[in-house]
Coordinates of C-alpha atoms in Angstrom, one line a residue:
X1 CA 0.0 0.0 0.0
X2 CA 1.8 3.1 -0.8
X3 CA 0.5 6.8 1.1
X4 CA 0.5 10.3 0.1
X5 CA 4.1 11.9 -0.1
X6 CA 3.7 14.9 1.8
X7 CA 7.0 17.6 1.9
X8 CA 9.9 16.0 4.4
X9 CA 11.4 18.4 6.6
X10 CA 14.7 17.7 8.0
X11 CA 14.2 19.6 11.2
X12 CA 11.2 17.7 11.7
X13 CA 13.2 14.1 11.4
X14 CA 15.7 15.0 13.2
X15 CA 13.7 15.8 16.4
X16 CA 13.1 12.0 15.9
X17 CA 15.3 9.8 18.7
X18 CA 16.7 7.8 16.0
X19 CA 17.8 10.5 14.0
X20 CA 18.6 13.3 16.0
X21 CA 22.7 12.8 16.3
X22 CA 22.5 13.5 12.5
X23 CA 24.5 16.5 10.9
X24 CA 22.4 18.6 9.0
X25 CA 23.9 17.7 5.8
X26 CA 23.0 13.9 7.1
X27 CA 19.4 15.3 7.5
X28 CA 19.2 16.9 4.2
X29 CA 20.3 13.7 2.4
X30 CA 17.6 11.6 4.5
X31 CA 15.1 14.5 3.4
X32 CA 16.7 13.9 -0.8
X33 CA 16.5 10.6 -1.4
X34 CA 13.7 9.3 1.3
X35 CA 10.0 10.7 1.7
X36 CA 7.6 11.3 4.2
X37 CA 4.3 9.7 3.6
X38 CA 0.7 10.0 5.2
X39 CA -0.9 6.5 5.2
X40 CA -4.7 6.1 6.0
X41 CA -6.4 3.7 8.3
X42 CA -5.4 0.4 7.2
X43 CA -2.2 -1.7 5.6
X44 CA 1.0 -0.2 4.8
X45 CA 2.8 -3.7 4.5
X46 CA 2.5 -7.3 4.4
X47 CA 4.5 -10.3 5.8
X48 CA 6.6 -12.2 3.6
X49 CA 6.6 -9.3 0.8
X50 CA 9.6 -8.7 -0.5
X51 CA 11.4 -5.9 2.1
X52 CA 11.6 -2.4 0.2
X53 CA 11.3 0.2 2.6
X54 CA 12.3 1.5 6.6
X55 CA 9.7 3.2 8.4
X56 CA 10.6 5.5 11.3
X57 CA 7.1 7.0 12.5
X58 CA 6.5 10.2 12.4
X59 CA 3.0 11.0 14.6
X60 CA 0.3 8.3 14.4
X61 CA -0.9 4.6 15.5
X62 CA 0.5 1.2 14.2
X63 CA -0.2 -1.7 14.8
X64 CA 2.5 -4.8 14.2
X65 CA 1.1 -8.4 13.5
X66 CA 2.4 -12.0 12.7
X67 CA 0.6 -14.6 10.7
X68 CA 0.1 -18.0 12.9
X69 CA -2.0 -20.6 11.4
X70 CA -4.7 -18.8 9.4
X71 CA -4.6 -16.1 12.2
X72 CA -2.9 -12.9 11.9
X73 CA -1.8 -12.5 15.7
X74 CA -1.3 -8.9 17.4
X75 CA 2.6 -8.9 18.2
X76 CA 2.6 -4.8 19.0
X77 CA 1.0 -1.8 18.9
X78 CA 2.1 1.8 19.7
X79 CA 1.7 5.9 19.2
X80 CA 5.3 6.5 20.2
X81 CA 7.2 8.9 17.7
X82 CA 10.1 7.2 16.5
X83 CA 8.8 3.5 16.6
X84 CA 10.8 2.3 13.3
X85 CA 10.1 -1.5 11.4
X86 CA 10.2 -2.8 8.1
X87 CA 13.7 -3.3 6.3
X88 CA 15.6 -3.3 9.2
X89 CA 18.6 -6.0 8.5
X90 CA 19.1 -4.1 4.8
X91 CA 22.9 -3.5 5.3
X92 CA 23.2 -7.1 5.8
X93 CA 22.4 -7.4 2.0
X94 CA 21.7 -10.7 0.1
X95 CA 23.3 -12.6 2.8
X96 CA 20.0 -12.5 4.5
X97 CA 16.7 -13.0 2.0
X98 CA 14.9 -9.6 2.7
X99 CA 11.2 -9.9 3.2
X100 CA 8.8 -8.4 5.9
X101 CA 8.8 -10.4 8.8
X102 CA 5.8 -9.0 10.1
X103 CA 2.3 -7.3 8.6
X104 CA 1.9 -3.6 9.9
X105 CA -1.1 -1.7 9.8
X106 CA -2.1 2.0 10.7
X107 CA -5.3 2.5 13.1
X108 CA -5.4 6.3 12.2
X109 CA -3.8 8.5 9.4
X110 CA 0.0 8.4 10.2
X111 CA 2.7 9.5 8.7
X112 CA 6.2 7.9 8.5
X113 CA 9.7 8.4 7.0
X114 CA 9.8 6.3 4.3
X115 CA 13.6 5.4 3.3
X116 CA 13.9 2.6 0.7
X117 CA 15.7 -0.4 1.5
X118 CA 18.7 0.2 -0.6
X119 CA 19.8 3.5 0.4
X120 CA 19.2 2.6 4.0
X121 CA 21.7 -0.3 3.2
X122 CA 24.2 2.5 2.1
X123 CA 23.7 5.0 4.5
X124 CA 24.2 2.9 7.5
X125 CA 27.2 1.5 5.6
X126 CA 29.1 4.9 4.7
X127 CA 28.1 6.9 8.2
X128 CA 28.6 3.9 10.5
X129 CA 30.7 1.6 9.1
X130 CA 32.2 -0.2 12.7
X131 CA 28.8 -0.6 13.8
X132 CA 27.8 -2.5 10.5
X133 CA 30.9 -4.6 11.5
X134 CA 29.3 -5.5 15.2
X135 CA 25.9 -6.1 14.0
X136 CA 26.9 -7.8 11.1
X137 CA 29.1 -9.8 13.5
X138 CA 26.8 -10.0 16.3
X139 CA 23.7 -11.5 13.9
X140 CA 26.0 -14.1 11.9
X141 CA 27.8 -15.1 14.8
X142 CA 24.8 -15.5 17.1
X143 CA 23.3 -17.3 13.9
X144 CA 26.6 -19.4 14.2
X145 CA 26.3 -20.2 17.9
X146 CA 22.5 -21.0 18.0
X147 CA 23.5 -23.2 15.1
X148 CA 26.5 -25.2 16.7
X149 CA 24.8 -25.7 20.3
X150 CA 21.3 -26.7 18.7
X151 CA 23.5 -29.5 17.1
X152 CA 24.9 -30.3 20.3
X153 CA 21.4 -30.2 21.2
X154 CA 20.5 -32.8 19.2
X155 CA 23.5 -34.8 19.8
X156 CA 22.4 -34.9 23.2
X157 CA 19.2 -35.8 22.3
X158 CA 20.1 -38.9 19.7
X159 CA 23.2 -40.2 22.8
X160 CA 19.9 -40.0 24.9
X161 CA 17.3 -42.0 22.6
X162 CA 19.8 -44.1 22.0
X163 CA 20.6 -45.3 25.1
X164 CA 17.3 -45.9 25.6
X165 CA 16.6 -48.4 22.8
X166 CA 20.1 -50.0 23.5
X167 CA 18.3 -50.4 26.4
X168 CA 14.7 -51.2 25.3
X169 CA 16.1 -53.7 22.5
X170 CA 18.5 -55.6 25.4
X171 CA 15.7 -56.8 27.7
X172 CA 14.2 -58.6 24.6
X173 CA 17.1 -59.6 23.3
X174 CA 17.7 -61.4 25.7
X175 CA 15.4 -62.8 26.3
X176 CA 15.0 -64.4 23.5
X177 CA 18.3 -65.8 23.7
X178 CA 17.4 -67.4 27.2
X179 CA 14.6 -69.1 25.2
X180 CA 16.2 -70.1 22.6
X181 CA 18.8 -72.5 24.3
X182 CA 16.4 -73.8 26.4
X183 CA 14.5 -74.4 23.6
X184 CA 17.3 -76.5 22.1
X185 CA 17.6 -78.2 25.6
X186 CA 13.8 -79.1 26.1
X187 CA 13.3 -80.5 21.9
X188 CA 16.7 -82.9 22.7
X189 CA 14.6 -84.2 26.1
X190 CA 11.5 -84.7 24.0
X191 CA 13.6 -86.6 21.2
X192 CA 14.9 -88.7 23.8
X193 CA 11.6 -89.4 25.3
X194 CA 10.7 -89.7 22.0
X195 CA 12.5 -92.7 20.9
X196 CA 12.1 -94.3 24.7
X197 CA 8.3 -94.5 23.9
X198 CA 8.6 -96.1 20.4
X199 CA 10.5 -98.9 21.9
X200 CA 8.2 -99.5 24.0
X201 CA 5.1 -102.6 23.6
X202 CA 3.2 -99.7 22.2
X203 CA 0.6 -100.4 19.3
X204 CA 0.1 -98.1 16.2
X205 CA -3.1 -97.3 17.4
X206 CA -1.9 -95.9 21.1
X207 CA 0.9 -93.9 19.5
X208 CA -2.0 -92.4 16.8
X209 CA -3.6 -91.0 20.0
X210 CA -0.6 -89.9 22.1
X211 CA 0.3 -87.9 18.5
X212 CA -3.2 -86.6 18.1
X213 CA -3.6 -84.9 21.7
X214 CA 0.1 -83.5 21.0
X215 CA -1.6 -81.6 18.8
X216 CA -4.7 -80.5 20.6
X217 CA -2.4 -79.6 23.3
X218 CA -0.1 -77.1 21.2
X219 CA -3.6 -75.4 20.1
X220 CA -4.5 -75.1 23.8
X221 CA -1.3 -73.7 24.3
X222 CA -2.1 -70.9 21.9
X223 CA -5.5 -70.0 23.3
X224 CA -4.4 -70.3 27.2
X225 CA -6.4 -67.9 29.5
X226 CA -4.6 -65.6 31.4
X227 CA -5.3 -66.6 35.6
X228 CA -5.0 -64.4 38.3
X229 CA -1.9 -65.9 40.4
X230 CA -4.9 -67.2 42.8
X231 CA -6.6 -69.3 40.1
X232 CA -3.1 -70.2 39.0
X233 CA -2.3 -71.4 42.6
X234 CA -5.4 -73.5 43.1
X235 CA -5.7 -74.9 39.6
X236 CA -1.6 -75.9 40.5
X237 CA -3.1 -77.7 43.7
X238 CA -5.6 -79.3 41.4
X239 CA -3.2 -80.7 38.9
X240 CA -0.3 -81.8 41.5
X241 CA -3.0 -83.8 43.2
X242 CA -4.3 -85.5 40.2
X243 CA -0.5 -86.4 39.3
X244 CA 0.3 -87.6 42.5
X245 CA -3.0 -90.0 42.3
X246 CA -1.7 -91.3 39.0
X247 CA 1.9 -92.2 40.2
X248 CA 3.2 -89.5 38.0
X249 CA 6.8 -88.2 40.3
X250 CA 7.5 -84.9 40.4
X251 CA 4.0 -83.5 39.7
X252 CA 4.5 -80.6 42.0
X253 CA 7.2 -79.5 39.0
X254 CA 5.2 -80.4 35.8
X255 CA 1.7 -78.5 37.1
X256 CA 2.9 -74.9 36.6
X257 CA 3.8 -75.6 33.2
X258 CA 0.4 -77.2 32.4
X259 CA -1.3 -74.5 34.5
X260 CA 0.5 -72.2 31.9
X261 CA -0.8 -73.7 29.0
X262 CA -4.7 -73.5 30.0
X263 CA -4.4 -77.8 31.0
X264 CA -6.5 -78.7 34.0
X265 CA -7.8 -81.8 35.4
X266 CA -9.9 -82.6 32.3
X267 CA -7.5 -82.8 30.1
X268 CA -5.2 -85.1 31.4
X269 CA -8.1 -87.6 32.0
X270 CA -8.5 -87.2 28.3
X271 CA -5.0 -88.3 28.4
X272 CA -4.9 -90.9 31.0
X273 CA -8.1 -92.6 28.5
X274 CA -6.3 -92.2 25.1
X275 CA -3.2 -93.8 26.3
X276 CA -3.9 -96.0 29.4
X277 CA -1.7 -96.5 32.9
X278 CA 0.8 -97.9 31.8
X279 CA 2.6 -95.4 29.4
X280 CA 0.7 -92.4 31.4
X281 CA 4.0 -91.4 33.0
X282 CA 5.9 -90.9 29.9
X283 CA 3.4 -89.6 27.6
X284 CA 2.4 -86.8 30.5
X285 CA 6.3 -86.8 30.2
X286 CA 6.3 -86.2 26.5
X287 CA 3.1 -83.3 26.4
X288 CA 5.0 -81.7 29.0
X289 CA 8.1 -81.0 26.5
X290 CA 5.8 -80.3 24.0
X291 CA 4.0 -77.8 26.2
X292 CA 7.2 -76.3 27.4
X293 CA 8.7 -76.1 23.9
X294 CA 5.2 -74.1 22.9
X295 CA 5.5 -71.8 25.8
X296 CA 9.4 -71.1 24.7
X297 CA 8.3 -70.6 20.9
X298 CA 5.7 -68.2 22.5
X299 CA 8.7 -66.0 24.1
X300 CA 10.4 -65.8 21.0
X301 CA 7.6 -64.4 19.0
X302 CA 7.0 -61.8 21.7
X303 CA 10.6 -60.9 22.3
X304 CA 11.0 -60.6 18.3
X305 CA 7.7 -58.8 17.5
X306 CA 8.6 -56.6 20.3
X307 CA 12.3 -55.8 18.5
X308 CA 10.6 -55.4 15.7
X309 CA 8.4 -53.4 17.1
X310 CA 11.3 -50.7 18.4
X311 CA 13.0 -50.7 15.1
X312 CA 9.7 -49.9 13.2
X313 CA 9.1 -46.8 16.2
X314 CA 12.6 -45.9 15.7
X315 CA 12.2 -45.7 11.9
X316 CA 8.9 -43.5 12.9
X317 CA 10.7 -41.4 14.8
X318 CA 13.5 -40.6 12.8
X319 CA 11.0 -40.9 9.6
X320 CA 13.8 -42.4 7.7
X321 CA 13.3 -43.2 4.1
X322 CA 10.3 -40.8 4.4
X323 CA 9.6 -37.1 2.3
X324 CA 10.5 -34.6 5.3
X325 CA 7.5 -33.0 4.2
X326 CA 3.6 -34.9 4.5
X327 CA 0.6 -35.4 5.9
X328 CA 0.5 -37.3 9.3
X329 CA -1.2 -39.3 11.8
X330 CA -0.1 -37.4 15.3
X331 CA -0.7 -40.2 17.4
X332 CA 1.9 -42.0 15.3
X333 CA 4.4 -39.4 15.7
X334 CA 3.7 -39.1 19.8
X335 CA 3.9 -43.3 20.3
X336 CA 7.1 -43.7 18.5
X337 CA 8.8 -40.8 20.6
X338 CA 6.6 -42.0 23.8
X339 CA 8.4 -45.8 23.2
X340 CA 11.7 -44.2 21.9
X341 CA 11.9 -42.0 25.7
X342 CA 10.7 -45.0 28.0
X343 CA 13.5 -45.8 29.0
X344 CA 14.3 -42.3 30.2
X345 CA 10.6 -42.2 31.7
X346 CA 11.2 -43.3 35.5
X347 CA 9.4 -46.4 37.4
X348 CA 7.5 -43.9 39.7
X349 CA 6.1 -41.4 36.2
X350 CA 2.8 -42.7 34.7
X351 CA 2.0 -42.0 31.4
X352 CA -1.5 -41.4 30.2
X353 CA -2.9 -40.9 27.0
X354 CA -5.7 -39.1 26.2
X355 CA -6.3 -39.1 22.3
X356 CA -8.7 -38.0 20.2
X357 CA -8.8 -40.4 17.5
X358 CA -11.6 -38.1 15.6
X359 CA -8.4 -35.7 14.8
X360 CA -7.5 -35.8 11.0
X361 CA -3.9 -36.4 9.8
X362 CA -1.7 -33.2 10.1
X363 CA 0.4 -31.4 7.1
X364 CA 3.7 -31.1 8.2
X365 CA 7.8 -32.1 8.9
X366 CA 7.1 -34.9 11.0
X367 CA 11.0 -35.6 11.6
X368 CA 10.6 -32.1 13.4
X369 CA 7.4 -32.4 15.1
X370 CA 9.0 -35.6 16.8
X371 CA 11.8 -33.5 18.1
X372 CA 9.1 -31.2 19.6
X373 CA 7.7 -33.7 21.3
X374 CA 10.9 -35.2 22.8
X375 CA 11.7 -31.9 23.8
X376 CA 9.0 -31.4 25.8
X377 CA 8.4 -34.9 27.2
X378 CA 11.9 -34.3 28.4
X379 CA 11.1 -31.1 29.9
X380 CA 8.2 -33.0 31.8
X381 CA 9.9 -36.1 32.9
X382 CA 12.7 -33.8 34.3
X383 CA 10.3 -31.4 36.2
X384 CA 8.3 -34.6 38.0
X385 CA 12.0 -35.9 38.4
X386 CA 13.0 -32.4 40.4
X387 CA 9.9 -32.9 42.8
X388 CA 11.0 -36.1 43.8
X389 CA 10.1 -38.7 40.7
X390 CA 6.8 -39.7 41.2
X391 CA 4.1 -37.7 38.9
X392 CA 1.8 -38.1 36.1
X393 CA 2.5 -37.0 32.2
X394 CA -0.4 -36.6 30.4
X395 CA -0.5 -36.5 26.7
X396 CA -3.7 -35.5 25.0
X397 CA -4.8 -34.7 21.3
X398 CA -8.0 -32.9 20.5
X399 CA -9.5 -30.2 18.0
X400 CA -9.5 -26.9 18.7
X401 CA -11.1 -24.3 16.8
X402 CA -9.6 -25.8 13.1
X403 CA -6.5 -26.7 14.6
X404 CA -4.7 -29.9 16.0
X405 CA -4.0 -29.8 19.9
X406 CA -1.2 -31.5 21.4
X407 CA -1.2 -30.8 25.0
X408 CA 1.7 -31.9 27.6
X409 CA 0.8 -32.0 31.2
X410 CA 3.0 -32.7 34.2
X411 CA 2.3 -32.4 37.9
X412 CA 5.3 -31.1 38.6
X413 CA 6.4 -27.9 40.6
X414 CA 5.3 -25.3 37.6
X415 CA 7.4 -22.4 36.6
X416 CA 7.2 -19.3 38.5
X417 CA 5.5 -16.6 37.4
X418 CA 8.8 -14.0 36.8
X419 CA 10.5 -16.6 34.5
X420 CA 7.6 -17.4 32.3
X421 CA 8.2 -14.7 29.5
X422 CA 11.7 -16.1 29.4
X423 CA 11.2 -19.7 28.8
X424 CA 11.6 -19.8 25.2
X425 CA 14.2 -17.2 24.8
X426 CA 17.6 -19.1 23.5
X427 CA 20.2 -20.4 25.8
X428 CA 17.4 -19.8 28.7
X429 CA 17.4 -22.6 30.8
X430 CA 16.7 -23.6 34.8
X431 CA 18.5 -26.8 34.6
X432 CA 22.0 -27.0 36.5
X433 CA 24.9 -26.5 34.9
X434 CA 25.9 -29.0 32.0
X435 CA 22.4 -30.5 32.0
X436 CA 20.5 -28.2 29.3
X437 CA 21.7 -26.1 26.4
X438 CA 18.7 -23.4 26.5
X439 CA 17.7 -24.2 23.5
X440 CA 15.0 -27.0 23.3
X441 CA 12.2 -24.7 23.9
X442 CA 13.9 -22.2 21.6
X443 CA 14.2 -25.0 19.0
X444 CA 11.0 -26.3 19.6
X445 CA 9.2 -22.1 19.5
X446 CA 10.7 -22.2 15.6
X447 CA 9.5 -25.8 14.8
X448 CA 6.2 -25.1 15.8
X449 CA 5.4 -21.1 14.7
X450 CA 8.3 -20.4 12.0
X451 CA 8.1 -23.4 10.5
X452 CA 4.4 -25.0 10.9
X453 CA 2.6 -21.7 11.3
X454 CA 1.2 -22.5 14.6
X455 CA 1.3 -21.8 18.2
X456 CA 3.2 -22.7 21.1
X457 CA 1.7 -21.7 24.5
X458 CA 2.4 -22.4 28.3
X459 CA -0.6 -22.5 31.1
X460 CA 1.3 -23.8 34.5
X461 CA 1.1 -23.3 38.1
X462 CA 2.1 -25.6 40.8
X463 CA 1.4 -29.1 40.4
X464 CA -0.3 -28.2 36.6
X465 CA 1.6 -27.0 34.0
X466 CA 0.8 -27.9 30.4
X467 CA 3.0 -26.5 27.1
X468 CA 0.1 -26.7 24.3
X469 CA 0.6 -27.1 20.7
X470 CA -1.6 -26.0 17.8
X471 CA -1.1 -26.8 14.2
X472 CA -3.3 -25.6 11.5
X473 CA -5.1 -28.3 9.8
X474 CA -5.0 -27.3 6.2
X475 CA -1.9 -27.8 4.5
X476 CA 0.9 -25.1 4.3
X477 CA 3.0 -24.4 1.0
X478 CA 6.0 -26.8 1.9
X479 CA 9.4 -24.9 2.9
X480 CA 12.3 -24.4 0.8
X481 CA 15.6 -23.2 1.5
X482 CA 15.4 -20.0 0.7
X483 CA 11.8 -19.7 3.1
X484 CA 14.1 -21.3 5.6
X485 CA 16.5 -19.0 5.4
X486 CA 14.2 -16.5 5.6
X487 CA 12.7 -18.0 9.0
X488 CA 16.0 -18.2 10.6
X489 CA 16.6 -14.1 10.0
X490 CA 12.8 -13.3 11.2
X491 CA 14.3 -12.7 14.3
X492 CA 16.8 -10.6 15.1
X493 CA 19.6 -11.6 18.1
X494 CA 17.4 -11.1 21.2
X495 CA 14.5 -10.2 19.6
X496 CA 11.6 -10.4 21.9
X497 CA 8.7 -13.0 21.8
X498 CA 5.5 -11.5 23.9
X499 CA 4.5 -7.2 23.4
X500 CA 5.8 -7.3 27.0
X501 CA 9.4 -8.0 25.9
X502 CA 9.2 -5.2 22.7
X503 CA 11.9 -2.5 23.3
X504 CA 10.2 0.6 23.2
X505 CA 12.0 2.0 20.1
X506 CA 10.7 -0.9 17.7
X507 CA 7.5 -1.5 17.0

C-alpha cells in the first residue's frame, strides 16, 4: 500500500530519537532521497513481501502483527514517535533473504519516513561503518552459535534416545536368547523321550492317539487364558493332586507348566483314556516337553515382534526413508517418541494418553514435530524428576477451533510466574549447569510457529503445567531453502517474543 508523499522536513526528522545525532547535511540527504508519507487507516505492509522500505514513524498509531496458522496475531501496537520496522537487517544485504517479517497496519492517518531499503543499506554502511561490522558480527555469529549448540542439542538428544533403545532392545534380546537354548535343551529331552516310547510294547493305534492330543495340546497352548496368580495357585493344587493319584513323580514340578498352558484336570483324564496307565508317565512326560517347547516358541515371538516393534518406532521417529514433508497421523508421531523416551521415563512417572482419534492427519515435517515432542516430554519427565520422581505425564490430542491440539501436562512444581516470559528465549534454561543447552524450547518455538505456522503456548502453576501445541489443519505451502533462510533471520539476536518483551523503540 503506498501513502501520500507529503513535503519532508529535515528539522522535523531530526527531532526524531533515531535521528537526532544526525548532521544537517545527514538530515538533508535523508530529506533527498527518502520521503515522508501520510498512510490512511489500514495496511501499509504485508509479511513475507519482499522488504523495500524503513519506516521510522512520524506522529500516528501502528499496529504490528504475525501470521500464525490462518490467524494474523497482534505482536505490538504503539503511538510512540520514532517506533521504526520494516527493512531493518538491509545492510546485511543478500546474505539475508529480505522480506517483511511482520504485517503492519495503521489505526489512524499516520505519517512515516519512508527510506527505501537500498539506500538505507548505504547510509548505515558509509556513516557507521564499525557498527555494521558489530551487527553484522553480532547477527552471523549468534546465527553461528545458535546453530552449533542446537547440534549439540541434538546430539544430546540422539546419545539420549539411544541409550534408551540400547536399552529397550536388550531386555528382549535377551530374552529371546534365554529361550532359545532352552529351547534346544527341552526338543533334545523330547527326542529322547521320544524314541524311549517307540521302543516300547506300544501299538500303532496308542501312539495315533498320544500324536493326536500332541496336537490338541499345542492349540491349547495358543489359546491359554490368562489366571489371576490365585486361580493359577489353586488350579496348580488341582493338577499336583491328580499327578500324584496317577503315580506321576515330580507333579508338583510339571503342574505350573500345564497351568501355563490352560491344562486342567480334564484334560489329562483325556490323556490318561487315550493312552492308558501304563505309558501315562511318559506320555504326561512327553506333552509336557511339547508344552514347554510351545510356551518357549511363545517368548520368541513376543521378544522378536517386540524388537521389531522398536525398530519400526525408531524408523517412525526418525521418519527415515520418508519425504521430510507430509501429511501425518499425530498419534503416530507421539507413540514412537513415547516408546523411543521410556527408558528415560522413570518407574514412579505414569504416562497417560488421552487421544482424540476423531483428529484428522496433520500437514507437516514430522522428523521435526518428533523433536518437539521429545523436547518437551523431556522437559516433563525432568520437572516430575525435580519434585522427587513420582508424577503423572499426560498426553492429550483434541480439536481446537480448526486446529490440532497436542497438549503436555505434568504435575510437577510449575514455573514461576517471573521466568515465564523467558522460557523460550535461546540459551534460557533452569536446569543445573551442563544439563541443558537453552535451547530446546527455543528450538521447539521455531518448529512449531516459523516453521508450521502454529502456536506454542504455556498455562502452569504448581502441580499443573501444560506447554500446548496448535497446528493448522490445512496444508501449508511446503518450505524451501530459501523460506528457511528467511525463517532463521525473522528474528533478530534477542528479539523479543510477547508485546511485553518489545523495546520501546521498535515497533
Amino acid at each position: 500500500m503506498s501513502g501520500q508523499v507529503v513535503p519532508c522536513s529535515p528539522k522535523e526528522i531530526g527531532s526524531l530519537f533515531l535521528f537526532e545525532k544526525l548532521s544537517p547535511e545527514q538530515l538533508g540527504r535523508l530529506c533527498c532521497e527518502g520521503r515522508v508519507e501520510l498512510f490512511q487507516p489500514g495496511p501499509v505492509y504485508t509479511e513475507g513481501d519482499p522488504a523495500t522500505c524503513f519506516f521510522v514513524m512520524i506522529e500516528g498509531s501502528v499496529v504490528l502483527s504475525r501470521r500464525v496458522g490462518g490467524d494474523d496475531v497482534e505482536v505490538s501496537r504503539t503511538s510512540q514517535r520514532g517506533a521504526y520496522a520494516g527493512a531493518m537487517q538491509a545492510y546485511l544485504g543478500d546474505r539475508v533473504r529480505q522480506v517483511y517479517t511482520n504485517s503492519m497496519r495503521v489505526t489512524e492517518p499516520t505519517r512515516f519516513f519512508v527510506l527505501p531499503a537500498d539506500i538505507f543499506a548505504d547510509v548505515m554502511s558509509e556513516w557507521f561503518p564499525m557498527a555494521v561490522h558489530l551487527l553484522e558480527g553480532l547477527f552471523f555469529g549468534v546465527k553461528n552459535t545458535q546453530a552449533a549448540v542446537g547440534q549439540r542439542e541434538r546430539l544430546l538428544a540422539l546419545g539420549s534416545l539411544s541409550a534408551g533403545l540400547t536399552h529397550e532392545l536388550n531386555n528382549p534380546a535377551a530374552a529371546a536368547v534365554r529361550a532359545t537354548a532352552t529351547l534346544r535343551e527341552r526338543v533334545a529331552k523330547m527326542r529322547h523321550k521320544l524314541a524311549v516310547i517307540a521302543e516300547g510294547p506300544f501299538t500303532r493305534d496308542v501312539l495315533a492317539n498320544l500324536v493326536e492330543i500332541q496336537e490338541r495340546t499345542a492349540e491349547r497352548v495358543a489359546k491359554a487364558p490368562v489366571l489371576s496368580p490365585l486361580e493359577a495357585a489353586d488350579r496348580e493344587d488341582l493338577l499336583t493332586d491328580w499327578l500324584e493319584d496317577h503315580g506321576i513323580d515330580h507333579g508338583w514340578q510339571i503342574s505350573p507348566t500345564f497351568v501355563q498352558a490352560g491344562l486342567d484336570v480334564d484334560w489329562l483324564e483325556q490323556v490318561a483314556a487315550a493312552v492308558g496307565e501304563e505309558i501315562l508317565p511318559g506320555a504326561v512326560g512327553w506333552l509336557n516337553y511339547t508344552v514347554e517347547t510351545e510356551l518357549l516358541m511363545t517368548e520368541i515371538e513376543d521378544s522378536t515382534t517386540r524388537i521389531s516393534h522398536l525398530v519400526d518406532a525408531a524408523k517412525q521417529y526418525s521418519q527415515l526413508d520418508r519425504a521430510p514433508y507430509q501429511v501425518v497421523d499425530v498419534h503416530e508421531l507421539l507413540d514412537s517418541t513415547l516408546l523411543m523416551l521410556s527408558g528415560k521415563i522413570g518407574p514412579g512417572i505414569e504416562v497417560v494418553k488421552e487421544y482424540d482419534r476423531a483428529l484428522p492427519p496433520v500437514p507437516g515435517y514430522p522428523a521435526e514435530l518428533n523433536q518437539v515432542w521429545t523436547n518437551l516430554i523431556d522437559n516433563a519427565v525432568s520437572a516430575i524428576g525435580s519434585a522427587g520422581g513420582q508424577g503423572t505425564v499426560t498426553v492429550r490430542t483434541a480439536i481446537d477451533h480448526e486446529r490440532a491440539l497436542v497438549e503436555f501436562r505434568d504435575t510437577g512444581p510449575g514455573v514461576p510466574p517471573e521466568i515465564k516470559d523467558r522460557i523460550f528465549d535461546p540459551f534460557f534454561t533452569t536446569k543445573p549447569v551442563g544439563e541443558g543447552t537453552g535451547l530446546g524450547l527455543d528450538i521447539s518455538w521455531r518448529i512449531v510457529v516459523n516453521k508450521h505456522h502454529g502456536t506454542l503456548r504455556l498455562e502452569s502453576v504448581p502441580g499443573d503445567t501444560r506447554f500446548q501445541v496448535l497446528l493448522p489443519l490445512t496444508a501449508e505451502t511446503p518450505e524451501t531453502p530459501e523460506t528457511a533462510e528467511a525463517l532463521e533471520s525473522a528474528e533478530t539476536p534477542g528479539s523479543p517474543r510477547s508485546p511485553e518483551e518489545q523495546p520501546e523503540e521498535t515497533v
